[in-house]
Amino acid sequence: MDARYVFRAQVRLEADEPSVSLEPSTAETSVTFFLEAPEPGTEGWLFFRDTLWRGEISDSAYGRQRAEEWLGEPVESISFSELQVDEAYFEALKAEIAADLEAFNAETVSEVLSKYLGSSIRVTDKNE
């Protein structure tokens, strides 16, 4: 099973050395980064429920803070791009959600996926 969250962030570069300065227009850059998704049912697997809403980061300040922790750089903005999953992970995710729909305040697995991830799930082949 394989899955990862894909994010885009605007990162601000800052020189650690006081004698080095950056051209302001070049100090900000866009990066795409990946966060491994825990297996469904294991610690941290509810990241999508606790952090995303309809395919967007539900609390931008929290999202920037977490991205700064992950990247070790100041983050100006962050956006969620997609959850990339292989078929086995996607099936396990749906089964785990189905086992406790009440925790998601939903009636179907599709409703849960739409509520938290919008249309931002991409099932990939391991060979991609």
PDB file of C-alpha atoms in Angstrom:
ATOM      1  CA  MET A   1       0.000   0.000   0.000  1.00  0.00           C
ATOM      2  CA  ASP A   2       1.218   3.426  -0.891  1.00  0.00           C
ATOM      3  CA  ALA A   3      -0.261   6.900  -0.439  1.00  0.00           C
ATOM      4  CA  ARG A   4       0.932  10.446  -0.082  1.00  0.00           C
ATOM      5  CA  TYR A   5      -0.515  13.893   0.315  1.00  0.00           C
ATOM      6  CA  VAL A   6       0.720  16.426  -2.223  1.00  0.00           C
ATOM      7  CA  PHE A   7       1.066  20.080  -1.267  1.00  0.00           C
ATOM      8  CA  ARG A   8       2.305  23.274  -2.894  1.00  0.00           C
ATOM      9  CA  ALA A   9       3.896  25.921  -0.736  1.00  0.00           C
ATOM     10  CA  GLN A  10       5.310  29.391  -1.173  1.00  0.00           C
ATOM     11  CA  VAL A  11       8.561  29.306   0.774  1.00  0.00           C
ATOM     12  CA  ARG A  12      10.509  32.404   1.771  1.00  0.00           C
ATOM     13  CA  LEU A  13      14.256  31.973   1.696  1.00  0.00           C
ATOM     14  CA  GLU A  14      16.171  33.769   4.425  1.00  0.00           C
ATOM     15  CA  ALA A  15      19.928  34.008   4.708  1.00  0.00           C
ATOM     16  CA  ASP A  16      21.367  32.725   7.984  1.00  0.00           C
ATOM     17  CA  GLU A  17      24.543  34.724   7.490  1.00  0.00           C
ATOM     18  CA  PRO A  18      24.099  38.456   8.321  1.00  0.00           C
ATOM     19  CA  SER A  19      26.508  39.484   5.552  1.00  0.00           C
ATOM     20  CA  VAL A  20      24.315  37.805   2.908  1.00  0.00           C
ATOM     21  CA  SER A  21      21.212  39.478   1.531  1.00  0.00           C
ATOM     22  CA  LEU A  22      18.645  38.279  -0.976  1.00  0.00           C
ATOM     23  CA  GLU A  23      16.996  40.184  -3.785  1.00  0.00           C
ATOM     24  CA  PRO A  24      13.425  40.571  -2.431  1.00  0.00           C
ATOM     25  CA  SER A  25      11.823  39.510  -5.710  1.00  0.00           C
ATOM     26  CA  THR A  26      13.740  36.209  -5.664  1.00  0.00           C
ATOM     27  CA  ALA A  27      13.351  35.383  -1.982  1.00  0.00           C
ATOM     28  CA  GLU A  28      10.079  33.525  -2.484  1.00  0.00           C
ATOM     29  CA  THR A  29       9.735  30.307  -4.428  1.00  0.00           C
ATOM     30  CA  SER A  30       7.061  27.654  -5.015  1.00  0.00           C
ATOM     31  CA  VAL A  31       7.746  24.061  -4.087  1.00  0.00           C
ATOM     32  CA  THR A  32       5.744  20.877  -4.364  1.00  0.00           C
ATOM     33  CA  PHE A  33       6.225  18.450  -1.512  1.00  0.00           C
ATOM     34  CA  PHE A  34       4.862  15.088  -0.476  1.00  0.00           C
ATOM     35  CA  LEU A  35       3.766  13.828   2.926  1.00  0.00           C
ATOM     36  CA  GLU A  36       3.473  10.075   3.368  1.00  0.00           C
ATOM     37  CA  ALA A  37      -0.061   9.062   4.377  1.00  0.00           C
ATOM     38  CA  PRO A  38      -0.250   6.574   7.260  1.00  0.00           C
ATOM     39  CA  GLU A  39      -1.999   3.274   6.570  1.00  0.00           C
ATOM     40  CA  PRO A  40      -5.747   3.419   7.243  1.00  0.00           C
ATOM     41  CA  GLY A  41      -6.520   2.541  10.838  1.00  0.00           C
ATOM     42  CA  THR A  42      -3.036   3.390  12.131  1.00  0.00           C
ATOM     43  CA  GLU A  43      -1.958   6.445  14.102  1.00  0.00           C
ATOM     44  CA  GLY A  44      -2.326   9.621  12.058  1.00  0.00           C
ATOM     45  CA  TRP A  45      -4.489   8.128   9.313  1.00  0.00           C
ATOM     46  CA  LEU A  46      -7.255  10.681   9.999  1.00  0.00           C
ATOM     47  CA  PHE A  47      -5.011  13.533   8.837  1.00  0.00           C
ATOM     48  CA  PHE A  48      -7.388  14.181   5.936  1.00  0.00           C
ATOM     49  CA  ARG A  49     -10.359  14.510   8.308  1.00  0.00           C
ATOM     50  CA  ASP A  50      -8.537  16.668  10.813  1.00  0.00           C
ATOM     51  CA  THR A  51      -6.752  18.959   8.343  1.00  0.00           C
ATOM     52  CA  LEU A  52      -8.683  19.154   5.074  1.00  0.00           C
ATOM     53  CA  TRP A  53     -12.145  20.324   4.100  1.00  0.00           C
ATOM     54  CA  ARG A  54     -13.420  19.827   0.556  1.00  0.00           C
ATOM     55  CA  GLY A  55      -9.884  19.509  -0.743  1.00  0.00           C
ATOM     56  CA  GLU A  56      -8.570  22.650   0.971  1.00  0.00           C
ATOM     57  CA  ILE A  57      -6.563  23.119   4.159  1.00  0.00           C
ATOM     58  CA  SER A  58      -9.265  24.054   6.642  1.00  0.00           C
ATOM     59  CA  ASP A  59      -7.029  26.289   8.817  1.00  0.00           C
ATOM     60  CA  SER A  60      -4.398  28.115   6.761  1.00  0.00           C
ATOM     61  CA  ALA A  61      -2.371  29.298   9.774  1.00  0.00           C
ATOM     62  CA  TYR A  62      -2.169  25.719  11.057  1.00  0.00           C
ATOM     63  CA  GLY A  63      -1.264  24.499   7.565  1.00  0.00           C
ATOM     64  CA  ARG A  64       1.566  27.023   7.260  1.00  0.00           C
ATOM     65  CA  GLN A  65       2.838  26.103  10.738  1.00  0.00           C
ATOM     66  CA  ARG A  66       2.886  22.386   9.913  1.00  0.00           C
ATOM     67  CA  ALA A  67       4.555  23.024   6.547  1.00  0.00           C
ATOM     68  CA  GLU A  68       7.255  25.080   8.266  1.00  0.00           C
ATOM     69  CA  GLU A  69       7.877  22.157  10.621  1.00  0.00           C
ATOM     70  CA  TRP A  70       8.061  19.689   7.716  1.00  0.00           C
ATOM     71  CA  LEU A  71      10.229  21.869   5.473  1.00  0.00           C
ATOM     72  CA  GLY A  72      12.316  23.737   8.021  1.00  0.00           C
ATOM     73  CA  GLU A  73      11.709  26.997   6.135  1.00  0.00           C
ATOM     74  CA  PRO A  74       9.314  29.954   6.557  1.00  0.00           C
ATOM     75  CA  VAL A  75       6.132  29.284   4.559  1.00  0.00           C
ATOM     76  CA  GLU A  76       4.085  32.161   3.138  1.00  0.00           C
ATOM     77  CA  SER A  77       1.209  29.989   1.909  1.00  0.00           C
ATOM     78  CA  ILE A  78       0.290  26.357   1.428  1.00  0.00           C
ATOM     79  CA  SER A  79      -2.318  24.560  -0.623  1.00  0.00           C
ATOM     80  CA  PHE A  80      -3.349  20.928  -0.816  1.00  0.00           C
ATOM     81  CA  SER A  81      -3.120  19.453  -4.312  1.00  0.00           C
ATOM     82  CA  GLU A  82      -4.201  15.836  -3.995  1.00  0.00           C
ATOM     83  CA  LEU A  83      -4.033  12.550  -2.185  1.00  0.00           C
ATOM     84  CA  GLN A  84      -2.211  10.077  -4.415  1.00  0.00           C
ATOM     85  CA  VAL A  85      -3.068   6.475  -3.571  1.00  0.00           C
ATOM     86  CA  ASP A  86      -2.537   3.078  -5.074  1.00  0.00           C
ATOM     87  CA  GLU A  87      -5.538   0.784  -5.465  1.00  0.00           C
ATOM     88  CA  ALA A  88      -4.756  -1.246  -2.321  1.00  0.00           C
ATOM     89  CA  TYR A  89      -4.526   1.871  -0.145  1.00  0.00           C
ATOM     90  CA  PHE A  90      -7.718   3.303  -1.624  1.00  0.00           C
ATOM     91  CA  GLU A  91      -9.636   0.105  -0.879  1.00  0.00           C
ATOM     92  CA  ALA A  92      -8.253  -0.023   2.682  1.00  0.00           C
ATOM     93  CA  LEU A  93      -9.131   3.653   3.200  1.00  0.00           C
ATOM     94  CA  LYS A  94     -12.710   3.130   2.047  1.00  0.00           C
ATOM     95  CA  ALA A  95     -13.073   0.026   4.240  1.00  0.00           C
ATOM     96  CA  GLU A  96     -11.766   1.847   7.322  1.00  0.00           C
ATOM     97  CA  ILE A  97     -14.121   4.778   6.709  1.00  0.00           C
ATOM     98  CA  ALA A  98     -17.067   2.421   6.159  1.00  0.00           C
ATOM     99  CA  ALA A  99     -16.368   0.728   9.488  1.00  0.00           C
ATOM    100  CA  ASP A 100     -17.160   3.958  11.363  1.00  0.00           C
ATOM    101  CA  LEU A 101     -19.227   6.369   9.264  1.00  0.00           C
ATOM    102  CA  GLU A 102     -20.605   7.929  12.441  1.00  0.00           C
ATOM    103  CA  ALA A 103     -17.146   9.366  13.241  1.00  0.00           C
ATOM    104  CA  PHE A 104     -17.378  11.317   9.998  1.00  0.00           C
ATOM    105  CA  ASN A 105     -20.990  12.411  10.453  1.00  0.00           C
ATOM    106  CA  ALA A 106     -21.807  10.872   7.083  1.00  0.00           C
ATOM    107  CA  GLU A 107     -24.020   8.186   5.600  1.00  0.00           C
ATOM    108  CA  THR A 108     -21.715   6.877   2.878  1.00  0.00           C
ATOM    109  CA  VAL A 109     -18.015   6.504   2.146  1.00  0.00           C
ATOM    110  CA  SER A 110     -18.436   8.667  -0.959  1.00  0.00           C
ATOM    111  CA  GLU A 111     -19.878  11.437   1.187  1.00  0.00           C
ATOM    112  CA  VAL A 112     -16.859  11.276   3.505  1.00  0.00           C
ATOM    113  CA  LEU A 113     -14.374  11.380   0.640  1.00  0.00           C
ATOM    114  CA  SER A 114     -16.184  14.295  -0.971  1.00  0.00           C
ATOM    115  CA  LYS A 115     -16.553  16.171   2.325  1.00  0.00           C
ATOM    116  CA  TYR A 116     -12.873  16.072   3.219  1.00  0.00           C
ATOM    117  CA  LEU A 117     -10.987  15.555  -0.026  1.00  0.00           C
ATOM    118  CA  GLY A 118     -13.321  16.998  -2.641  1.00  0.00           C
ATOM    119  CA  SER A 119     -12.236  15.641  -5.992  1.00  0.00           C
ATOM    120  CA  SER A 120      -8.579  15.599  -4.959  1.00  0.00           C
ATOM    121  CA  ILE A 121      -7.935  11.854  -4.890  1.00  0.00           C
ATOM    122  CA  ARG A 122      -5.827  10.289  -7.609  1.00  0.00           C
ATOM    123  CA  VAL A 123      -5.505   6.531  -7.801  1.00  0.00           C
ATOM    124  CA  THR A 124      -2.147   5.719  -9.335  1.00  0.00           C
ATOM    125  CA  ASP A 125      -0.436   2.629 -10.593  1.00  0.00           C
ATOM    126  CA  LYS A 126       2.686   1.751  -8.580  1.00  0.00           C
ATOM    127  CA  ASN A 127       4.688   1.972 -11.808  1.00  0.00           C
ATOM    128  CA  GLU A 128       3.881   5.642 -12.446  1.00  0.00           C
TER     129      GLU A 128
END
